[in-house]
mmCIF file of C-alpha atoms in Angstrom:
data_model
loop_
_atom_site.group_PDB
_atom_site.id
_atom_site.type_symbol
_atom_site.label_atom_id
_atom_site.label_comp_id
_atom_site.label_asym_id
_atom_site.label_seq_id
_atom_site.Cartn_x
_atom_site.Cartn_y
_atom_site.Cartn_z
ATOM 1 C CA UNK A 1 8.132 65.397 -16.872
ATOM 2 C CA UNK A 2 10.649 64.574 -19.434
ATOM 3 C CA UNK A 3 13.463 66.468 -17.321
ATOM 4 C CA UNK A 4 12.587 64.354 -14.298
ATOM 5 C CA UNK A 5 12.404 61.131 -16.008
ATOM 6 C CA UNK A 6 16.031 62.023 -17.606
ATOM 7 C CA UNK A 7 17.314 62.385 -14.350
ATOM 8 C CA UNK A 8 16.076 59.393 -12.780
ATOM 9 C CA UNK A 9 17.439 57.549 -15.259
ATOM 10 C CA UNK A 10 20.739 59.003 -15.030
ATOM 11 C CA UNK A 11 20.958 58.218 -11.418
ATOM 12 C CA UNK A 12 20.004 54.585 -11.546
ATOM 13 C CA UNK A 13 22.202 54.477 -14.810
ATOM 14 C CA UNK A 14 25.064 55.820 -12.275
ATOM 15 C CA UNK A 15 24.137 53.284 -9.804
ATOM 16 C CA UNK A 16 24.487 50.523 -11.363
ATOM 17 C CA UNK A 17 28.154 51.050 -13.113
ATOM 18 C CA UNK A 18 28.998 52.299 -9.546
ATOM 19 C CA UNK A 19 27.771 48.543 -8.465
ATOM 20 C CA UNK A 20 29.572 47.017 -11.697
ATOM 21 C CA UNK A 21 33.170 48.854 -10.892
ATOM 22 C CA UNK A 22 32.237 47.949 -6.925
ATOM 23 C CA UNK A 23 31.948 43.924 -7.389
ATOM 24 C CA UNK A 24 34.660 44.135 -10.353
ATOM 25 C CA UNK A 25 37.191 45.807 -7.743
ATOM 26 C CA UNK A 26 35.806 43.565 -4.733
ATOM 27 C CA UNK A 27 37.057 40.442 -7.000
ATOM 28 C CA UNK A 28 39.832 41.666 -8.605
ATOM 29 C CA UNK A 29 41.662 41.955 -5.429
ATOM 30 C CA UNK A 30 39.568 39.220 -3.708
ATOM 31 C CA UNK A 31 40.298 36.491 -6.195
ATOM 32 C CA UNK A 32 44.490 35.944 -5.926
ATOM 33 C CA UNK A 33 44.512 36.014 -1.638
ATOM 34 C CA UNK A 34 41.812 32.794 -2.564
ATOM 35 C CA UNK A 35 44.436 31.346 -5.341
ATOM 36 C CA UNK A 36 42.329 31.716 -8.235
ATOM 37 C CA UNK A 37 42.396 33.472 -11.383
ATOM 38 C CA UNK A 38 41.434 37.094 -11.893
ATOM 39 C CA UNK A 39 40.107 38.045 -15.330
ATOM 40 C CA UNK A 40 37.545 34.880 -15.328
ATOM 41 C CA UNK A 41 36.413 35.684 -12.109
ATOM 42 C CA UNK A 42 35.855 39.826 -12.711
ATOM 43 C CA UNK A 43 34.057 38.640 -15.586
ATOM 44 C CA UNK A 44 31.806 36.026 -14.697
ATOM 45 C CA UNK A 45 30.726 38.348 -11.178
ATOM 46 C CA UNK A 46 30.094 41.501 -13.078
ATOM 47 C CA UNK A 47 28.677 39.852 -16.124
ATOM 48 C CA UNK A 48 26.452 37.812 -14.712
ATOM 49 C CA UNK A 49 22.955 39.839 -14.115
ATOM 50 C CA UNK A 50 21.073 40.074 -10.749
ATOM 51 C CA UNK A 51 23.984 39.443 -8.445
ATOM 52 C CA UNK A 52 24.057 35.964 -9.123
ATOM 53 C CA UNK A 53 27.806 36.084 -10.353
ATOM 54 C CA UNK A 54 28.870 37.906 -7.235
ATOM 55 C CA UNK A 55 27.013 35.160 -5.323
ATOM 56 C CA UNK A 56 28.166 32.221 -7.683
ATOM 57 C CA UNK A 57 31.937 34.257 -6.714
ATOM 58 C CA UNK A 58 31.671 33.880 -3.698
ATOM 59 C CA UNK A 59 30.350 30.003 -3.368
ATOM 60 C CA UNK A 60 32.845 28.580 -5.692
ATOM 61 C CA UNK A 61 35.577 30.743 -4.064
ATOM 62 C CA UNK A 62 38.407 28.929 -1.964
ATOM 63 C CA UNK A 63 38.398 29.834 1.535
ATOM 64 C CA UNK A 64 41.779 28.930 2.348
ATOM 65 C CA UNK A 65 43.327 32.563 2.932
ATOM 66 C CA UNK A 66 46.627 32.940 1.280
ATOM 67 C CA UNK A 67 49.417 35.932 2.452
ATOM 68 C CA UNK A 68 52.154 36.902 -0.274
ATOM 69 C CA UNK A 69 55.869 34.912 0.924
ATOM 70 C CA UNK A 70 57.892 37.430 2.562
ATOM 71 C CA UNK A 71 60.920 37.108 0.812
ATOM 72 C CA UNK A 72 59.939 36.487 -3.086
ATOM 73 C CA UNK A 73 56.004 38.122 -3.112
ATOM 74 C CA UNK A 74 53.990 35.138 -4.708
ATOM 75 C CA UNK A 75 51.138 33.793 -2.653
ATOM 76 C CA UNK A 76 50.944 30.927 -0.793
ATOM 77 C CA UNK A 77 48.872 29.115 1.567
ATOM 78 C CA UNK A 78 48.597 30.819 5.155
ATOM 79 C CA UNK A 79 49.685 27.871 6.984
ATOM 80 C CA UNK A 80 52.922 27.652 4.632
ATOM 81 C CA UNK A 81 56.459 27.098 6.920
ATOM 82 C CA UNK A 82 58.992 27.336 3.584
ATOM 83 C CA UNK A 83 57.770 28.644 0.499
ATOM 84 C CA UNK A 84 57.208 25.738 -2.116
ATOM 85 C CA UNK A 85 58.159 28.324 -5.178
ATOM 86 C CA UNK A 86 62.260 29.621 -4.005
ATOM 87 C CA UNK A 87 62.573 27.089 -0.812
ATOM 88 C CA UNK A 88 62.435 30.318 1.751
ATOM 89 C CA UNK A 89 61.986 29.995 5.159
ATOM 90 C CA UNK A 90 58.626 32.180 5.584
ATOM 91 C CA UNK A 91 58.476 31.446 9.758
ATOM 92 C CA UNK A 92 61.072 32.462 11.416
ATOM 93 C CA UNK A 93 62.163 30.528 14.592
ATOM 94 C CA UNK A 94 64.062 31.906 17.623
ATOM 95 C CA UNK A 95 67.399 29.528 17.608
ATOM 96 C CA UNK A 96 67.431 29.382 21.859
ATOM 97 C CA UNK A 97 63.387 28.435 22.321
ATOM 98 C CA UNK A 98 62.201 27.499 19.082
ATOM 99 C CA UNK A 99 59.157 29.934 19.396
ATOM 100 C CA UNK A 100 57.446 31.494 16.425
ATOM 101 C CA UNK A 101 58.839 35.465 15.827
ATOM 102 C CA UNK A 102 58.516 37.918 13.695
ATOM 103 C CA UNK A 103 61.207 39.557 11.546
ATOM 104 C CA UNK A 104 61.346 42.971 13.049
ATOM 105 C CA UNK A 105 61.815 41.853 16.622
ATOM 106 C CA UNK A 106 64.911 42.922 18.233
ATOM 107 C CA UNK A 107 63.815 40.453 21.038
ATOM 108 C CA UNK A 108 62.336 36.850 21.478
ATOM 109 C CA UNK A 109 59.080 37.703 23.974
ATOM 110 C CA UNK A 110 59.241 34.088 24.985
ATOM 111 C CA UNK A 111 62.699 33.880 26.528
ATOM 112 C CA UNK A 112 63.999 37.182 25.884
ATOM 113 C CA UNK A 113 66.925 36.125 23.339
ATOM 114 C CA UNK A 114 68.162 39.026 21.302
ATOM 115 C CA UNK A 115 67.747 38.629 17.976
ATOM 116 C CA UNK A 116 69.335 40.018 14.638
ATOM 117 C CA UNK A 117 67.117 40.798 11.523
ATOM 118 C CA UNK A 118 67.359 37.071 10.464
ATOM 119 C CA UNK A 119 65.655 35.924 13.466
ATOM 120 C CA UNK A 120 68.533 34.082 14.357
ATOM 121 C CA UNK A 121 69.862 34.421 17.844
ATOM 122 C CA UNK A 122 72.678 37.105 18.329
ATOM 123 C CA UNK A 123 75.799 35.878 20.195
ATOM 124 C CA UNK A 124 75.987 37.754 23.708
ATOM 125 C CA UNK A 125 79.692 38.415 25.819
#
């Protein structure tokens, strides 16, 4: 009986720092795409007993989703035109239509401009 009671309590033991590195990792990478602070937040959801820091986590969390700036990495706000940190254009605009592109287009799909790597329409002849 002892042997079985051993490994029982190995297994839940196992269990639960599985669950503590699980909701640790969840807000660890969780936490900066909301714009808040790592280390309290790790803390306070794996510290807390009985889920209720996981849950608090994810109440008090901002739902605004944030993306890193293209050019200089930090994160800002999704809906974000020029970075507020280095002034960088984060959407880039084809020059002939004015229509959102991405960076690695060769092409605007909207009017079929070509584009450079800028974005910026390149000068047919």
């Amino acid at each position: 009986m002892f042997m079985f009671e051993t490994i029982i309590f190995s297994i839940l033991s196992l269990l639960l720092l599985i669950y503590f590195l699980g909701v640790g990792i969840f807000v660890y990478r969780d936490a900066p795409k909301h714009g808040m602070k790592r280390g309290p937040w790790v803390l306070i959801a794996t510290l807390i007993p009985n889920f209720l820091g996981l849950v608090v986590y994810l109440l008090v969390r901002n739902n605004t989703q944030r993306e890193n700036c293209i050019n200089c990495g930090k994160s800002i706000e999704k809906d974000y035109q020029i970075c507020p940190y280095y002034k960088h254009n984060r959407r880039l605009k084809c020059d002939n239509c004015g229509q959102e592109i991405n960076e690695e287009w060769i092409v605007c799909p909207s009017c079929s401009s070509s584009l450079d790597n800028k974005g910026e329409k390149v000068n047919e002849k």
